Amino acid sequence: MNSLHRPLVRRRYLGAAAAACGLVASLLVAGPAAATPDPGDRPSAPKEVSGSQEAATRAAIKDGDIPGVDEIVHSDNISHLANIPKQALQGTNSDLAFQGKYAFAGNYDGFVIFDISRPKAPKVVSQVLCPGSQNDVTVSGDLLFLSTDSSRSDNSCNSATQPATEKSSWEGMKVFDISDKKHPEYVAAVETACGSHTHTLVPERRDVYLYVSSYAPSDTFPDCKPPHDGISVIKVPRSAPQKAAVIDFPVLFPDGGNPGAPANPGVSKTTGCHDITTFPKLKLAAGACMGDGVLMDISDPAAPRVIDRVEDNVNFAFWHSATFNERGNKVVFTDELGGGGAATCNEATGPDHGADGIYDITGKGDHRKLVFKGYFKIPRHQADTENCVAHNGSLIPTKNRDIMVQAWYQGGVSVWDFTDSAHPKEIGYFERGPLSTDSMVTGGSWSAYYYNGYIYSNDIAKGFDVLKIDDRRTDSAERVRMKELNVQTQPDYR
């Protein structure tokens, strides 16, 4: 068990938005006319907190227990190199992908391409307006894939929100040609059952397979009726992406999965998966599926199959994402307690809820098992006005150690070591103070990933951040260079 102790010193400095001054970016509209993002694709409005919570937040700032509003703090081994505030796309920033000297940043209003050839001075290359949450983004070769998990009037980038109860509504995957980074071209769309909350690549030479995760069916949704106990598999021919199509819907939970409440109070009922991470070299995948964590064999990428399944009905509320270690003998699962919109990094919630669960993989072949070893949660209490919980992260490819960097919404960015699965520990961090002292405003780091020597974070409200870690425990990662990185497609770093 981890204690939620507070580090004795936090290095402070004022925000560095000035680093982005003077940057000019063009808006590329992928479609015949500009679309206006709809409120339905945005997070809920700020929520007022109680007077006692507001007073506690102000007192904590005054006492130096938490940073002030928008104040930046970080550990001595982390430096903040750059920030680019949101520009044409003002929606919620979401996931990240990388290729060569480019970073691709999802946003509920579309996506942005950054030139990161100079990490201290990244530049906006293009911005594509194409509303539809969450706009989870991945890249492979000349193709970019974008998830739509909000009900739209059609599959164009000019669509409007439309109730999922209407048969004509559309949700699913969009495919773009990014051979010209300044002018991405929308080339294909594939509708999938219950939309595409996230997706995961299994790239091959001739084709790309996409595992599409979605959930929350309803008898009132014509294209998303229960049971929804599997994932959609899309095949995209590289030479003809316009022929992309769903080829199967493998059932992962023939028994329906975790029933949730009332059998398991506080636990989400499994009605699909939230996120899947593949490890193509090992022909493995790990699925975070609401009330269940699964280990899958993907020897046949078109037909993934479950070889082990675990539940944690004591401390996990919502299995959100998964990360393998480099050797593929561990999986870190995250619990998104509160759905990313609640304050769960506080003393009242404790160290084992809204945390990471570390599992060792034992056995061989179809006899492999996920064995629980320990929890990790950031050891820095956040204010009751800060949404904070475990979220998206990646390995830092160090030699002989298991270290990852991870986003915690307004808990910031954490670098932590899980070489000892039962005794993980934080070794570095970066965070901003609360966005507000009197209301719950959704913000903070959505994704924080390590790529070619730097940490990149997509902050929901504050934009694109570049960080650098200087620590002997991570120095060996400096020599690792990737040509492409989609974090949910785990690479063979060596």
XYZ file of C-alpha atoms in Angstrom:
494
model
C 0.000 0.000 0.000
C 1.251 3.483 -0.844
C 1.050 6.344 1.610
C -0.160 9.645 0.222
C 2.719 11.637 1.664
C 3.545 15.102 0.380
C 7.002 15.881 -1.015
C 8.776 18.452 1.093
C 9.602 20.787 -1.791
C 7.841 21.720 -4.998
C 9.702 23.882 -7.467
C 7.483 26.717 -8.624
C 7.447 29.122 -11.545
C 4.838 31.022 -13.488
C 3.223 29.544 -16.599
C 5.137 29.766 -19.854
C 2.427 30.521 -22.367
C 4.678 33.184 -23.817
C 6.691 30.442 -25.501
C 3.951 30.171 -28.107
C 3.556 33.880 -28.843
C 3.768 34.777 -32.483
C 2.914 31.312 -33.801
C 0.578 31.444 -36.766
C -1.419 28.411 -37.849
C -3.824 27.889 -40.690
C -7.142 26.131 -40.253
C -7.785 23.297 -42.652
C -11.442 22.438 -42.964
C -11.849 18.821 -44.050
C -15.039 19.261 -46.016
C -16.801 21.756 -48.242
C -17.744 24.168 -45.445
C -16.763 25.023 -41.902
C -18.572 23.168 -39.163
C -19.488 24.636 -35.818
C -18.673 22.328 -32.896
C -21.717 21.416 -30.859
C -22.128 21.624 -27.097
C -22.875 17.913 -27.001
C -19.250 17.221 -27.900
C -17.890 19.217 -24.999
C -17.458 18.361 -21.322
C -20.143 19.410 -18.904
C -20.218 22.960 -17.599
C -18.225 23.825 -14.468
C -19.857 22.457 -11.325
C -20.068 24.488 -8.158
C -18.455 22.941 -5.101
C -19.510 23.309 -1.477
C -18.416 26.269 0.601
C -16.257 24.027 2.744
C -14.498 22.581 -0.318
C -13.872 26.071 -1.682
C -12.478 27.216 1.651
C -10.265 24.134 1.914
C -8.840 24.767 -1.548
C -8.030 28.391 -0.776
C -6.457 27.412 2.524
C -4.320 24.725 0.893
C -3.008 27.247 -1.647
C -2.290 29.788 1.090
C -0.414 27.184 3.139
C 1.614 26.057 0.122
C 0.119 22.555 0.158
C -1.014 22.882 -3.449
C 0.020 25.316 -6.218
C -1.967 28.478 -6.842
C -4.402 28.806 -9.718
C -2.486 28.112 -12.962
C 0.833 28.041 -11.094
C 3.316 25.468 -12.407
C 5.317 23.240 -10.080
C 7.620 20.314 -10.830
C 10.248 18.057 -9.352
C 13.917 18.970 -9.738
C 14.449 16.338 -12.450
C 11.654 17.638 -14.720
C 11.871 20.817 -16.793
C 9.100 22.529 -18.769
C 10.401 23.413 -22.232
C 7.387 24.700 -24.151
C 3.648 25.228 -24.237
C 1.402 25.938 -27.213
C -2.067 27.097 -26.116
C -5.104 25.916 -28.035
C -5.693 27.942 -31.181
C -8.365 27.349 -33.840
C -9.644 24.183 -32.163
C -11.049 25.172 -28.781
C -12.570 21.820 -27.799
C -11.196 19.330 -25.289
C -7.671 18.156 -26.084
C -7.389 14.357 -26.129
C -4.874 11.713 -27.229
C -1.479 11.915 -28.985
C 0.397 9.972 -31.679
C 3.853 10.474 -33.226
C 5.634 9.960 -36.517
C 9.098 11.213 -37.425
C 9.309 14.877 -36.518
C 5.559 15.233 -36.048
C 3.107 14.944 -33.162
C -0.609 14.448 -33.849
C -2.919 15.786 -31.163
C -6.574 14.874 -30.924
C -9.181 17.450 -29.959
C -12.958 17.069 -29.689
C -13.169 19.542 -32.590
C -10.646 17.705 -34.830
C -6.883 17.259 -34.680
C -3.679 19.299 -34.814
C -0.324 18.377 -36.382
C 2.779 19.794 -34.682
C 6.336 19.935 -35.990
C 8.457 18.822 -33.010
C 11.822 18.742 -34.776
C 12.825 21.400 -32.234
C 11.098 20.246 -29.026
C 11.843 23.539 -27.277
C 9.973 25.388 -30.027
C 7.243 23.177 -31.560
C 5.208 24.656 -34.392
C 1.667 24.114 -35.613
C 1.691 22.627 -39.118
C -2.047 22.237 -39.661
C -5.354 22.074 -37.814
C -8.252 19.994 -39.090
C -11.767 20.896 -38.025
C -13.808 17.695 -37.773
C -16.018 17.674 -34.646
C -16.841 14.422 -32.877
C -15.639 13.292 -29.469
C -13.208 11.931 -28.480
C -11.264 12.124 -31.709
C -8.824 9.524 -30.449
C -5.973 9.604 -32.982
C -3.390 7.141 -34.357
C -1.111 7.117 -37.401
C 0.446 4.457 -39.606
C 2.436 5.356 -42.707
C 0.413 7.844 -44.739
C -2.809 7.135 -42.834
C -4.331 8.814 -39.796
C -7.281 7.275 -37.940
C -9.802 9.274 -35.925
C -12.441 7.891 -33.545
C -15.944 9.357 -33.334
C -17.941 8.394 -30.253
C -20.612 11.071 -30.296
C -23.765 10.656 -32.319
C -23.541 12.758 -35.497
C -25.944 13.641 -38.305
C -23.587 12.060 -40.879
C -19.957 10.981 -41.349
C -18.716 14.293 -42.759
C -16.650 16.930 -40.968
C -19.631 19.263 -41.318
C -21.940 17.097 -39.249
C -23.982 18.240 -36.259
C -24.941 16.408 -33.111
C -27.959 14.171 -33.479
C -29.592 11.814 -30.980
C -28.369 8.212 -31.030
C -32.030 7.202 -30.971
C -32.302 8.223 -34.642
C -31.397 5.487 -37.115
C -29.680 7.912 -39.488
C -27.130 8.963 -36.850
C -23.488 8.061 -37.427
C -20.547 7.097 -35.182
C -17.356 5.230 -36.028
C -13.895 5.599 -37.608
C -12.609 8.229 -40.004
C -9.498 7.786 -42.150
C -7.263 10.607 -43.416
C -4.362 10.650 -45.861
C -1.517 12.563 -44.172
C 1.128 12.235 -46.883
C 0.952 16.049 -47.031
C 1.076 17.141 -43.378
C -0.024 20.663 -44.280
C -3.103 19.419 -46.092
C -4.512 16.148 -44.674
C -7.233 14.630 -46.859
C -10.327 12.834 -45.533
C -10.565 9.586 -47.508
C -12.838 7.075 -45.755
C -15.313 6.429 -42.954
C -16.520 3.209 -41.337
C -19.565 3.073 -39.064
C -19.151 0.808 -36.031
C -21.568 -0.495 -33.418
C -21.827 2.024 -30.556
C -19.262 4.262 -32.257
C -15.540 4.355 -31.522
C -14.560 5.638 -28.099
C -10.959 4.556 -28.687
C -9.170 2.375 -31.209
C -5.944 0.397 -31.372
C -3.718 -0.438 -34.336
C -2.311 -3.819 -35.305
C -0.277 -2.697 -38.329
C 0.927 -5.120 -40.996
C 2.775 -4.493 -44.250
C -0.233 -4.527 -46.570
C -3.097 -3.861 -44.157
C -3.861 -2.105 -40.901
C -6.231 -3.737 -38.435
C -8.117 -1.532 -35.981
C -9.609 -2.810 -32.741
C -12.487 -0.467 -31.978
C -13.528 -0.079 -28.345
C -16.964 1.258 -27.457
C -19.566 0.667 -24.788
C -22.846 1.793 -23.151
C -25.494 0.253 -25.443
C -29.191 0.964 -25.044
C -32.391 -0.627 -26.284
C -33.310 2.834 -27.586
C -30.250 3.049 -29.879
C -30.900 1.417 -33.280
C -27.167 0.934 -33.953
C -26.056 0.191 -30.405
C -28.330 -2.341 -28.773
C -27.317 -4.723 -25.978
C -25.652 -7.076 -25.633
C -22.485 -5.287 -26.703
C -19.913 -7.682 -25.308
C -17.104 -7.427 -27.846
C -15.133 -5.141 -30.156
C -15.317 -4.222 -33.833
C -12.370 -5.246 -36.022
C -11.742 -3.046 -39.071
C -9.408 -3.969 -41.918
C -7.860 -1.059 -43.829
C -5.918 -1.885 -47.035
C -2.995 0.541 -47.199
C -3.186 0.742 -50.991
C -6.949 1.380 -50.960
C -8.037 2.873 -47.610
C -11.401 3.758 -49.115
C -12.168 0.019 -48.887
C -11.846 -0.004 -45.096
C -14.580 -2.125 -43.547
C -15.628 -3.993 -40.409
C -14.662 -7.649 -40.858
C -15.737 -9.105 -37.509
C -17.139 -8.463 -34.057
C -15.414 -10.953 -31.741
C -17.288 -11.574 -28.505
C -14.883 -11.190 -25.584
C -17.428 -11.769 -22.818
C -19.730 -14.659 -23.712
C -21.038 -14.609 -20.133
C -21.698 -10.880 -20.288
C -18.694 -9.813 -18.206
C -18.787 -8.057 -14.856
C -22.460 -7.483 -13.876
C -21.660 -4.351 -11.883
C -24.160 -3.215 -9.253
C -25.946 -4.507 -7.247
C -23.720 -7.604 -7.246
C -20.590 -5.424 -7.283
C -21.485 -1.954 -5.938
C -19.484 0.923 -7.350
C -18.158 -1.167 -10.257
C -19.070 -0.510 -13.886
C -21.048 -3.156 -15.680
C -19.061 -4.523 -18.620
C -20.803 -3.578 -21.869
C -17.735 -3.446 -24.098
C -14.152 -2.223 -23.790
C -12.790 1.226 -23.118
C -9.256 0.748 -24.438
C -6.951 -1.985 -25.709
C -3.161 -2.087 -25.975
C -1.572 -4.512 -28.424
C 1.987 -5.867 -28.296
C 2.416 -7.139 -31.888
C 5.883 -8.639 -31.342
C 4.550 -10.877 -28.556
C 1.175 -11.379 -30.270
C -0.535 -10.196 -27.095
C -3.092 -7.561 -26.198
C -4.427 -6.257 -22.906
C -7.955 -4.908 -22.729
C -9.383 -2.499 -20.161
C -13.066 -3.283 -20.368
C -15.097 -1.323 -17.817
C -15.514 -3.990 -15.120
C -12.886 -6.406 -16.431
C -9.234 -6.585 -17.413
C -8.365 -9.123 -20.109
C -5.267 -10.646 -21.679
C -5.666 -11.646 -25.331
C -3.845 -13.701 -27.927
C -3.660 -11.822 -31.247
C -1.687 -14.390 -33.271
C -4.467 -13.903 -35.805
C -4.955 -10.126 -35.706
C -8.361 -10.491 -37.323
C -9.567 -12.755 -34.522
C -8.303 -11.758 -31.036
C -9.230 -14.170 -28.263
C -9.219 -13.892 -24.473
C -6.788 -16.128 -22.564
C -7.257 -14.616 -19.097
C -9.610 -12.222 -17.362
C -9.460 -10.476 -13.988
C -11.708 -8.272 -11.871
C -11.096 -6.017 -8.871
C -14.457 -5.441 -7.238
C -12.919 -3.806 -4.179
C -10.805 -0.959 -5.556
C -11.456 -0.616 -9.315
C -14.530 1.233 -10.559
C -13.783 1.485 -14.310
C -10.975 -0.379 -16.118
C -9.755 2.370 -18.435
C -6.435 1.559 -20.153
C -3.481 -0.841 -20.180
C 0.297 -0.651 -20.618
C 2.740 -3.559 -20.964
C 6.276 -3.316 -19.670
C 9.022 -3.792 -22.245
C 9.499 -7.523 -21.642
C 5.785 -8.126 -21.806
C 5.600 -9.856 -18.429
C 3.633 -7.097 -16.671
C 0.534 -5.027 -17.392
C -0.421 -1.745 -15.736
C -4.193 -1.218 -15.768
C -5.695 2.166 -14.856
C -8.903 2.810 -12.934
C -10.741 5.925 -14.107
C -12.801 6.392 -10.952
C -15.311 9.191 -11.488
C -14.874 9.144 -15.264
C -12.186 11.825 -15.228
C -14.572 14.470 -13.928
C -14.176 14.047 -10.180
C -11.664 14.937 -7.481
C -10.257 11.566 -6.443
C -6.613 12.409 -5.679
C -7.319 13.369 -2.097
C -7.077 11.900 1.361
C -10.744 10.971 1.460
C -10.475 8.747 -1.631
C -7.271 7.088 -0.455
C -4.322 5.467 -2.230
C -5.995 2.427 -3.799
C -8.976 3.972 -5.614
C -8.598 5.826 -8.918
C -5.141 4.296 -9.134
C -3.049 1.993 -11.306
C -3.136 -1.762 -10.740
C 0.078 -3.638 -11.534
C -0.243 -7.238 -12.722
C 2.517 -9.737 -13.473
C 1.951 -12.180 -16.346
C 2.783 -15.737 -15.355
C 2.734 -19.032 -17.277
C 2.987 -19.695 -21.000
C 0.703 -19.849 -24.005
C -2.973 -20.203 -23.229
C -2.088 -20.830 -19.588
C -0.810 -17.283 -19.007
C -2.408 -15.522 -16.055
C -2.649 -11.951 -14.773
C -1.507 -11.879 -11.129
C -2.131 -8.744 -9.065
C 0.929 -7.257 -7.330
C 0.216 -3.692 -6.209
C -1.338 -0.256 -6.706
C 0.235 3.067 -7.634
C -1.266 6.499 -7.106
C 0.401 9.893 -7.184
C 1.551 10.872 -3.681
C 0.461 14.513 -4.057
C -3.001 15.420 -2.785
C -4.997 17.635 -5.153
C -7.746 20.134 -4.369
C -11.412 19.184 -4.268
C -11.872 21.467 -7.289
C -9.409 19.458 -9.416
C -10.501 16.497 -11.512
C -7.767 13.940 -10.969
C -7.456 10.197 -11.580
C -5.128 7.749 -13.371
C -5.170 8.303 -17.155
C -3.086 7.760 -20.308
C 0.647 7.078 -20.123
C 3.511 5.267 -21.831
C 6.711 3.471 -21.037
C 9.970 5.355 -20.829
C 12.197 2.765 -22.573
C 14.888 2.492 -19.930
C 17.344 -0.398 -19.707
C 16.655 -2.982 -16.981
C 13.920 -0.920 -15.326
C 10.145 -0.541 -15.679
C 9.381 3.193 -15.715
C 6.436 5.012 -17.231
C 5.146 8.547 -17.577
C 1.451 9.101 -17.031
C -1.227 11.784 -17.189
C -3.426 12.409 -14.140
C -5.664 15.221 -15.460
C -5.214 18.112 -12.989
C -2.875 15.892 -10.991
C -0.464 16.665 -13.825
C 2.214 14.387 -15.237
C 3.861 11.699 -13.126
C 6.988 9.634 -13.826
C 7.015 6.453 -11.765
C 9.017 3.242 -11.368
C 7.285 -0.155 -11.151
C 10.368 -2.374 -11.472
C 9.277 -3.797 -8.118
C 5.659 -4.547 -8.999
C 4.553 -4.575 -5.372
C 6.326 -1.346 -4.387
C 6.028 1.258 -7.172
C 7.172 4.826 -6.507
C 6.997 8.248 -8.146
C 10.361 9.649 -9.265
C 9.284 12.893 -10.921
C 6.267 15.116 -11.644
C 4.936 18.238 -13.344
C 1.622 19.913 -12.583
C -0.356 23.117 -12.640
C -2.470 24.485 -9.839
C -6.272 24.222 -9.997
C -8.134 25.950 -12.797
C -10.570 27.289 -10.222
C -10.931 27.529 -6.457
C -14.736 27.737 -6.419
C -15.917 25.228 -9.048
C -14.963 21.923 -10.638
C -13.628 22.805 -14.092
C -12.485 19.898 -16.269
C -8.841 20.198 -17.255
C -5.330 18.841 -16.900
C -3.195 16.382 -18.825
C -5.190 13.890 -20.897
C -2.176 12.008 -22.282
C 1.499 12.164 -21.335
C 3.892 10.111 -23.502
C 7.645 9.701 -23.923
C 8.914 10.000 -27.494
C 12.520 10.262 -28.660
C 13.952 11.853 -25.539
C 11.085 14.136 -24.506
C 7.740 13.947 -22.722
C 4.734 15.378 -24.560
C 1.478 16.178 -22.779
C -1.864 17.200 -24.250
C -3.548 19.337 -21.611
C -7.336 19.510 -21.922
C -7.453 23.235 -21.256
C -3.910 24.594 -21.475
C -2.689 23.073 -24.718
C 0.395 21.148 -25.834
C 3.295 20.862 -23.373
C 6.848 19.622 -23.861
C 8.786 18.351 -20.843
C 12.268 16.929 -20.302
C 13.389 14.501 -17.614
C 16.997 14.489 -16.435
C 17.495 11.464 -14.196
C 20.074 8.686 -14.134
C 17.247 6.140 -13.923
C 15.893 7.235 -17.314
C 19.134 8.251 -19.074
C 19.330 4.982 -21.028
C 16.060 5.862 -22.814
C 17.830 8.766 -24.556
C 19.410 6.338 -27.019
C 16.078 4.881 -28.145
C 14.672 6.461 -31.293
C 11.318 5.608 -32.841
C 10.102 6.387 -36.361
C 6.486 6.103 -35.273
C 4.663 5.738 -31.959
C 1.063 4.927 -31.203
C 1.226 4.180 -27.508
C -1.630 1.661 -27.568
C 0.406 -0.324 -30.101
C 3.277 -1.261 -27.858
C 6.584 -1.129 -29.779
C 9.624 -3.316 -29.400
C 11.889 -0.521 -28.163
C 15.042 -2.620 -28.472
